[in-house]
Structure formats: structure tokens, C-alpha cells
CSV table of C-alpha atoms and ligand atoms in Angstrom, one decimal:
chain,number,residue,atom,x,y,z
A,15,MET,CA,-7.4,9.6,10.8
A,16,PRO,CA,-4.2,10.2,8.8
A,17,PHE,CA,-0.7,9.3,9.7
A,18,GLU,CA,1.9,12.0,9.0
A,19,THR,CA,5.3,10.6,8.0
A,20,LYS,CA,8.1,12.5,9.7
A,21,ALA,CA,10.9,10.3,8.4
A,22,SER,CA,11.5,7.1,6.4
A,23,ILE,CA,14.9,5.4,7.2
A,24,ALA,CA,16.4,2.4,5.5
A,25,SER,CA,17.2,-0.3,8.1
A,26,PHE,CA,18.2,-3.9,7.6
A,27,GLY,CA,16.7,-4.0,4.1
A,28,GLY,CA,13.4,-2.6,5.3
A,29,LYS,CA,12.2,0.8,6.5
A,30,LEU,CA,11.8,2.5,9.8
A,31,LEU,CA,8.9,5.0,9.5
A,32,LYS,CA,8.6,7.8,12.1
A,33,LEU,CA,5.0,8.8,12.2
A,34,SER,CA,2.5,11.0,14.1
A,35,HIS,CA,-1.3,10.8,14.2
A,36,PRO,CA,-4.1,12.4,16.2
A,37,SER,CA,-5.5,10.2,19.0
A,38,SER,CA,-9.0,10.5,20.4
A,39,SER,CA,-8.0,8.3,23.4
A,40,THR,CA,-5.4,10.8,24.5
A,41,THR,CA,-6.7,14.0,22.8
A,42,THR,CA,-3.2,14.7,21.6
A,43,PRO,CA,-1.0,13.9,18.6
A,44,MET,CA,0.8,10.6,19.2
A,45,ALA,CA,4.2,9.7,17.9
A,46,VAL,CA,4.7,6.1,16.7
A,47,ASN,CA,7.6,4.4,14.9
A,48,ILE,CA,7.0,1.4,12.6
A,49,TYR,CA,9.6,-1.0,11.2
A,50,LEU,CA,8.5,-2.6,7.9
A,51,PRO,CA,10.7,-5.6,7.0
A,52,PRO,CA,11.7,-6.3,3.4
A,53,ALA,CA,9.1,-9.1,3.3
A,54,ALA,CA,6.4,-6.4,3.4
A,55,LEU,CA,8.0,-4.0,0.9
A,56,THR,CA,7.3,-6.2,-2.1
A,57,THR,CA,5.5,-5.2,-5.3
A,58,PRO,CA,2.5,-5.4,-4.7
A,59,PRO,CA,2.9,-4.9,-0.9
A,60,THR,CA,2.6,-7.9,1.4
A,61,LYS,CA,0.8,-7.9,4.8
A,62,VAL,CA,3.1,-9.2,7.5
A,63,PRO,CA,2.4,-10.0,11.2
A,64,VAL,CA,3.0,-7.3,13.7
A,65,LEU,CA,4.9,-7.1,17.0
A,66,PHE,CA,4.0,-4.2,19.3
A,67,TYR,CA,6.9,-3.1,21.6
A,68,LEU,CA,6.0,-1.1,24.7
A,69,SER,CA,8.8,1.0,26.2
A,70,GLY,CA,9.7,1.8,29.7
A,71,LEU,CA,9.8,4.8,32.0
A,72,THR,CA,11.3,8.0,30.4
A,73,CYS,CA,11.2,6.5,26.9
A,74,SER,CA,9.7,7.6,23.5
A,75,PRO,CA,9.4,5.5,20.4
A,76,GLU,CA,13.0,6.3,19.6
A,77,ASN,CA,14.8,4.4,22.4
A,78,CYS,CA,14.1,0.9,21.1
A,79,SER,CA,14.1,1.9,17.5
A,80,GLU,CA,17.7,3.1,17.9
A,81,LYS,CA,19.2,0.6,20.3
A,82,GLY,CA,16.8,-2.3,20.9
A,83,PHE,CA,18.2,-4.2,17.9
A,84,PHE,CA,14.7,-5.6,17.1
A,85,GLN,CA,15.1,-4.6,13.4
A,86,HIS,CA,17.9,-7.1,12.9
A,87,ASN,CA,15.7,-10.2,13.5
A,88,ALA,CA,12.4,-8.7,12.5
A,89,SER,CA,14.0,-8.2,9.0
A,90,ARG,CA,15.1,-11.8,8.9
A,91,ARG,CA,11.8,-13.3,10.2
A,92,GLY,CA,9.5,-11.0,8.2
A,93,LEU,CA,7.5,-9.2,10.9
A,94,ALA,CA,6.7,-5.6,11.4
A,95,VAL,CA,7.5,-3.8,14.7
A,96,VAL,CA,5.3,-1.0,16.1
A,97,TYR,CA,6.9,1.2,18.7
A,98,PRO,CA,4.2,3.4,20.3
A,99,ASP,CA,4.9,6.3,22.7
A,100,THR,CA,4.8,5.8,26.5
A,101,SER,CA,2.1,8.5,27.2
A,102,PRO,CA,0.3,11.5,25.8
A,103,ARG,CA,2.6,14.6,25.6
A,104,GLY,CA,2.0,18.3,25.7
A,105,LEU,CA,-1.2,18.3,27.8
A,106,ASN,CA,0.5,20.3,30.6
A,107,LEU,CA,-1.7,18.7,33.3
A,108,PRO,CA,-0.9,19.5,37.0
A,109,GLY,CA,1.6,17.0,38.3
A,110,GLU,CA,2.3,15.5,34.9
A,111,LYS,CA,6.0,16.5,34.8
A,112,ASP,CA,7.0,16.6,38.4
A,113,ALA,CA,8.7,13.2,38.4
A,114,TRP,CA,10.3,10.9,35.8
A,115,ASP,CA,8.3,7.9,37.1
A,116,PHE,CA,4.8,9.4,36.9
A,117,GLY,CA,2.9,11.3,34.2
A,118,GLU,CA,4.5,12.1,30.9
A,119,ALA,CA,6.4,9.1,29.6
A,120,ALA,CA,5.1,7.0,32.5
A,121,SER,CA,1.5,6.1,31.7
A,122,PHE,CA,1.8,2.5,32.7
A,123,TYR,CA,-0.5,1.6,29.8
A,124,ILE,CA,-3.7,1.8,31.7
A,125,ASP,CA,-6.9,4.0,31.3
A,126,ALA,CA,-6.8,6.5,34.1
A,127,THR,CA,-9.9,7.0,36.2
A,128,GLN,CA,-8.6,10.0,38.3
A,129,GLU,CA,-8.5,13.7,37.5
A,130,PRO,CA,-6.7,15.3,35.9
A,131,PHE,CA,-5.6,12.2,33.9
A,132,LYS,CA,-9.1,10.8,33.3
A,133,GLY,CA,-10.2,11.1,29.7
A,134,LYS,CA,-6.6,11.7,28.4
A,135,TYR,CA,-4.3,9.0,29.9
A,136,ASN,CA,-6.3,6.2,28.1
A,137,MET,CA,-3.2,4.3,27.0
A,138,GLU,CA,-4.8,0.8,27.3
A,139,THR,CA,-7.5,1.8,24.9
A,140,TYR,CA,-5.0,3.5,22.7
A,141,ILE,CA,-2.6,0.5,22.4
A,142,THR,CA,-5.2,-2.3,22.2
A,143,SER,CA,-7.9,-0.6,20.1
A,144,GLU,CA,-7.3,2.9,18.7
A,145,LEU,CA,-3.8,2.4,17.3
A,146,PRO,CA,-4.4,-1.0,15.6
A,147,GLN,CA,-7.7,0.3,14.1
A,148,ALA,CA,-6.0,3.5,12.9
A,149,LEU,CA,-3.3,1.5,11.2
A,150,SER,CA,-5.7,-1.0,9.6
A,151,GLY,CA,-7.8,2.0,8.4
A,152,ASP,CA,-4.9,3.8,6.8
A,153,PRO,CA,-4.9,3.0,3.1
A,154,GLU,CA,-1.1,3.2,2.8
A,155,LEU,CA,0.0,1.4,6.0
A,156,ALA,CA,-2.7,-1.2,5.9
A,157,GLN,CA,-1.1,-2.7,2.8
A,158,TYR,CA,1.9,-3.8,4.8
A,159,LEU,CA,0.4,-4.8,8.2
A,160,ASP,CA,-1.7,-7.9,9.1
A,161,LEU,CA,-3.2,-6.5,12.3
A,162,ASP,CA,-5.2,-9.7,12.9
A,163,ASN,CA,-1.9,-11.4,13.5
A,164,LYS,CA,-0.1,-9.6,16.3
A,165,ALA,CA,2.1,-10.2,19.3
A,166,ILE,CA,3.3,-7.9,22.1
A,167,THR,CA,6.5,-7.3,24.0
A,168,GLY,CA,8.0,-4.6,26.2
A,169,HIS,CA,10.6,-3.5,28.7
A,170,SER,CA,10.2,-2.5,32.3
A,171,MET,CA,7.0,-0.4,32.5
A,172,GLY,CA,6.4,-1.6,29.0
A,173,GLY,CA,6.9,-5.2,30.1
A,174,HIS,CA,4.1,-4.6,32.7
A,175,GLY,CA,2.1,-3.2,29.8
A,176,ALA,CA,2.7,-6.1,27.5
A,177,LEU,CA,2.0,-8.8,30.1
A,178,SER,CA,-1.1,-7.1,31.5
A,179,LEU,CA,-2.6,-6.2,28.1
A,180,TYR,CA,-2.0,-9.8,26.9
A,181,LEU,CA,-3.8,-11.2,30.0
A,182,LYS,CA,-6.6,-8.6,30.0
A,183,HIS,CA,-7.4,-9.1,26.3
A,184,PRO,CA,-7.3,-12.9,25.7
A,185,GLY,CA,-6.8,-13.7,22.1
A,186,LEU,CA,-5.9,-10.2,21.0
A,187,TYR,CA,-2.1,-11.1,20.9
A,188,LYS,CA,-0.8,-14.5,19.8
A,189,SER,CA,2.1,-14.2,22.3
A,190,VAL,CA,3.7,-12.0,24.8
A,191,SER,CA,7.3,-11.4,26.1
A,192,ALA,CA,8.9,-9.0,28.5
A,193,PHE,CA,12.3,-7.7,29.5
A,194,ALA,CA,12.7,-6.8,33.2
A,195,PRO,CA,8.9,-6.2,33.6
A,196,ILE,CA,7.4,-4.5,36.6
A,197,ALA,CA,5.6,-7.8,37.1
A,198,ASN,CA,3.6,-7.1,40.3
A,199,PRO,CA,2.9,-3.4,40.3
A,200,THR,CA,0.4,-3.4,43.1
A,201,ARG,CA,3.3,-4.4,45.4
A,202,CYS,CA,6.2,-2.2,44.3
A,203,PRO,CA,6.9,1.5,44.8
A,204,TRP,CA,6.7,2.4,41.1
A,205,GLY,CA,3.3,0.6,40.7
A,206,GLU,CA,1.9,2.0,43.9
A,207,LYS,CA,2.7,5.5,42.9
A,208,ALA,CA,1.3,5.1,39.3
A,209,PHE,CA,-1.8,3.1,40.2
A,210,GLY,CA,-2.6,5.5,43.1
A,211,GLY,CA,-2.3,8.5,40.8
A,212,TYR,CA,-4.2,7.1,37.8
A,213,LEU,CA,-6.7,4.8,39.5
A,214,GLY,CA,-7.2,6.3,43.0
A,215,PRO,CA,-6.8,4.8,46.5
A,216,ASP,CA,-8.9,1.6,46.1
A,217,ARG,CA,-6.2,-1.0,46.0
A,218,GLU,CA,-8.7,-3.7,45.1
A,219,ALA,CA,-9.4,-1.9,41.8
A,220,TRP,CA,-5.6,-2.0,41.0
A,221,LYS,CA,-5.6,-5.8,40.8
A,222,ALA,CA,-7.4,-5.8,37.5
A,223,HIS,CA,-4.2,-4.2,36.0
A,224,ASP,CA,-1.5,-6.3,37.7
A,225,SER,CA,0.0,-9.1,35.7
A,226,THR,CA,0.7,-11.3,38.7
A,227,GLU,CA,-2.9,-11.0,39.9
A,228,LEU,CA,-4.2,-11.6,36.4
A,229,LEU,CA,-2.0,-14.7,35.8
A,230,ALA,CA,-3.1,-16.2,39.1
A,231,LYS,CA,-6.7,-16.1,37.9
A,232,TRP,CA,-5.9,-17.0,34.3
A,233,LYS,CA,-8.6,-19.3,32.9
A,234,GLY,CA,-6.9,-20.5,29.7
A,235,LYS,CA,-4.2,-22.6,31.4
A,236,ASP,CA,-1.9,-22.1,28.4
A,237,VAL,CA,0.1,-18.8,27.9
A,238,LYS,CA,2.7,-18.0,25.3
A,239,MET,CA,4.9,-15.9,27.7
A,240,LEU,CA,8.6,-15.4,27.8
A,241,VAL,CA,10.2,-13.2,30.4
A,242,ASP,CA,13.9,-12.2,30.8
A,243,VAL,CA,15.4,-10.5,33.9
A,244,GLY,CA,19.0,-9.6,34.5
A,245,THR,CA,20.5,-10.6,37.9
A,246,GLY,CA,22.6,-7.4,37.9
A,247,ASP,CA,19.5,-5.2,37.4
A,248,ASN,CA,19.4,-2.6,40.2
A,249,PHE,CA,15.6,-2.1,39.9
A,250,TYR,CA,15.2,-5.9,40.3
A,251,LYS,CA,17.5,-5.7,43.4
A,252,GLN,CA,15.4,-2.8,44.8
A,253,GLY,CA,12.2,-4.8,44.6
A,254,GLN,CA,10.6,-2.9,41.7
A,255,LEU,CA,10.2,-5.9,39.3
A,256,LEU,CA,9.2,-8.9,41.5
A,257,PRO,CA,9.4,-11.6,38.8
A,258,GLU,CA,9.3,-14.3,41.5
A,259,ASN,CA,5.7,-13.3,42.3
A,260,LEU,CA,4.8,-13.7,38.6
A,261,GLU,CA,6.4,-17.2,38.5
A,262,ALA,CA,4.6,-18.2,41.8
A,263,ALA,CA,1.3,-17.1,40.3
A,264,ALA,CA,1.9,-19.2,37.1
A,265,LYS,CA,2.7,-22.2,39.3
A,266,GLU,CA,-0.3,-21.7,41.6
A,267,ALA,CA,-2.6,-21.4,38.6
A,268,GLY,CA,-1.1,-24.4,36.9
A,269,VAL,CA,-0.4,-22.3,33.8
A,270,GLU,CA,1.7,-23.9,31.0
A,271,GLY,CA,3.8,-22.0,28.4
A,272,PHE,CA,5.3,-19.6,31.0
A,273,GLU,CA,9.1,-19.2,30.8
A,274,LEU,CA,11.1,-17.0,33.1
A,275,ARG,CA,14.9,-16.7,32.5
A,276,TYR,CA,17.4,-15.0,34.8
A,277,GLN,CA,20.3,-13.7,32.8
A,278,ASP,CA,23.5,-13.6,34.8
A,279,ASP,CA,25.0,-10.2,35.4
A,280,TYR,CA,22.8,-8.2,33.0
A,281,ASP,CA,21.5,-4.8,34.1
A,282,HIS,CA,18.2,-3.0,33.3
A,283,SER,CA,19.5,-1.1,30.3
A,284,TYR,CA,19.2,-1.5,26.5
A,285,TYR,CA,22.5,-3.4,26.6
A,286,PHE,CA,20.5,-6.1,28.4
A,287,MET,CA,17.4,-6.1,26.2
A,288,ALA,CA,19.4,-5.8,22.9
A,289,SER,CA,21.3,-8.9,24.0
A,290,PHE,CA,18.1,-10.9,24.0
A,291,SER,CA,15.9,-9.1,21.4
A,292,ASP,CA,16.6,-11.8,18.8
A,293,ASP,CA,15.1,-14.4,21.2
A,294,HIS,CA,12.0,-12.3,21.8
A,295,VAL,CA,11.5,-11.7,18.1
A,296,ASP,CA,11.8,-15.5,17.5
A,297,HIS,CA,9.3,-16.1,20.3
A,298,ALA,CA,6.8,-13.8,18.6
A,299,ALA,CA,7.7,-15.1,15.1
A,300,THR,CA,7.0,-18.7,16.3
A,301,HIS,CA,3.5,-17.8,17.6
A,302,LEU,CA,2.7,-15.6,14.6
A,303,GLY,CA,3.3,-18.6,12.3
A,304,LEU,CA,6.6,-17.4,10.8
A,305,LEU,CA,8.9,-20.0,12.3
B,17,LIG,N1,15.8,8.1,34.8
B,17,LIG,C1,15.9,6.9,35.6
B,17,LIG,C2,16.2,5.7,34.9
B,17,LIG,C3,14.9,5.3,34.0
B,17,LIG,C4,15.2,4.1,33.3
B,17,LIG,O1,16.1,3.3,33.5
B,17,LIG,N2,14.3,3.9,32.3
B,17,LIG,C5,14.5,2.7,31.5
B,17,LIG,C6,13.1,2.0,31.4
B,17,LIG,S1,12.5,1.7,33.0
B,17,LIG,C7,14.9,3.1,30.1
B,17,LIG,O2,14.8,2.3,29.2
B,17,LIG,N3,15.5,4.3,30.0
B,17,LIG,C8,15.8,4.9,28.7
B,17,LIG,C9,17.0,4.3,28.0
B,17,LIG,O3,17.8,3.6,28.6
B,17,LIG,O4,17.2,4.6,26.8
B,17,LIG,C10,17.1,7.1,36.6
B,17,LIG,O5,17.7,8.2,36.5
B,17,LIG,O6,17.3,6.2,37.4
């Protein structure tokens, strides 16, 4: 299905495209931003590796495009960045807009099994399957994007999304990183609310979507996983993020390639993630064969 270009903005020698396309996973139009680095915009075009960035609660594709500072290093390393939206929009489902941490802009990147979200909040399918296929099937965009060579990252709810999709789909992404991820959602208030609403009351069923649970059972032994958490992050202090549980799961499973860094004094905001976005782009660039 076609992508409609709403804007094309010059950025760090490349272009930030603001796009919209119809999605069968969500039954809605979906906004998505894509940064094409100068390395892709050659004549003829060059296919470059792709980093998917999943945003946090309340966000749209705009937040990170405007203030995540990913374009700076993506331009230098020669990778494209895809910024999808955080949920379907405009469905007007009951309960969808009652709170900022559930429903619209709060999909948690899972496929809902519960009404009224079932059949529409299919964000895992959208991110892992429909969106990459739509991009590689688009004659214009496919010239620039090597969708067989992709990595994933994200912030907060999007950190949960990145970690869990990497672990649920072995081999789909060459690496993963996360800023302040909701690392053990089955054990924190945000995750309990979201998983209860989208997946129903069976807490056992939630575990298949929880990065800590998935890492504890990881078969491959080797992950390419970088996680940053700020020690001044109020959501960390409130027990919403639980990175210690993720680290314990990595140790228990004897997983290699797991790196968790605590960044002194940093909070939960984009000031934090922008401060370390160069590192996360380098992490992806290394595993995508660019460094
Ligand atoms: N709206 C919430 C804050 C939500 C929040 O901090 N969201 C993070 C992701 S979990 C974010 O990136 N917000 C948008 C932004 O900072 O641009 C509140 O009032 O406490």
C-alpha cells in the first residue's frame, strides 16, 4: 500500500520524511517518520541498514525525530532510522483515551487479545511484519532501505517494545538497545495496567511479552543488548522500570553480550536519551556491519 509524503525536511545532510500509510494490522492510517542519511541519497540510490526507534508513552513519531538527536550519528554512520507511531489513532474505542498510560499512544507494542482492542491494537504485527514489508514493497522507499539488515531501539514503553520484540523474534534484528526501558512489565504498575487491558487477567499469558521473562529463558546465550538507565529517573525510583530484574535474568540464564549502564543523575526525559543516542546508534551500526 502506498506511503503518502506529508513533509521532506533536510537534516544532517540527509532527509527526514514524514509519511502516512494505511495499516491492516490497526485498521487505521499510521504515521511514520523516516530519516534517510546522505549515504542512501546517492545517484543511483543506495540501500542502507535500518534502525527502528520505538517511542514511549504519550509520544508520536515526532518526539524523537525532533529531540532524540539520532539523525546526528545516523548521518555519520550511514543508517536510516524509522520512527513508527506508538498506537493506532482515531479509532474512538471505549476506554482508549481515558488515561495517558493506556490506549492511544500507549499500545505497549503487543497484539491485543481483549475487546475492544482486539483486531486493532496489533502493534507487534505492525512493527515486526507489516511496516517492514510495506517499506520494502514501496518502489520509492525500497531503493534506500535494506530491510534485511535492521536493528531496534526504544525509550521507556518503546524500550520494552524493542527488548521484547528482539527476544520474541530471534534473528529479525541484528541488535537491540533501550533507554530507560519498562524492563519487567508484568511486575510494575504500568505493565500490569496495560497487559491486563490488552491481554486479559491471565498473568501467565503476560510472561510471553515480558523482556525479563524472555531473557531468563533465552536459548541463544549471546545477545547484542545495550541498556541505559538514569539514576535520577523518577519512574525508575518509583519501580516502573526494574532494570535490576533484567540484569538478574541475564545472569541467571548465563547470557553474554548484555550491557546495562546506570547514568549518574540523568532523568527519564529526552535530555537523557539524546545524551546517549550517539552510543546507541554506534551499537546498532556495529552490529549492522557499518563500524
Ligand atoms: N505524561 C506523563 C509523562 C509521560 C512521559 O514521561 N513520557 C515519556 C515516555 S514514557 C516521554 O517521552 N514523553 C514525551 C516527551 O518527553 O517528549 C506525566 O505527566 O507524568
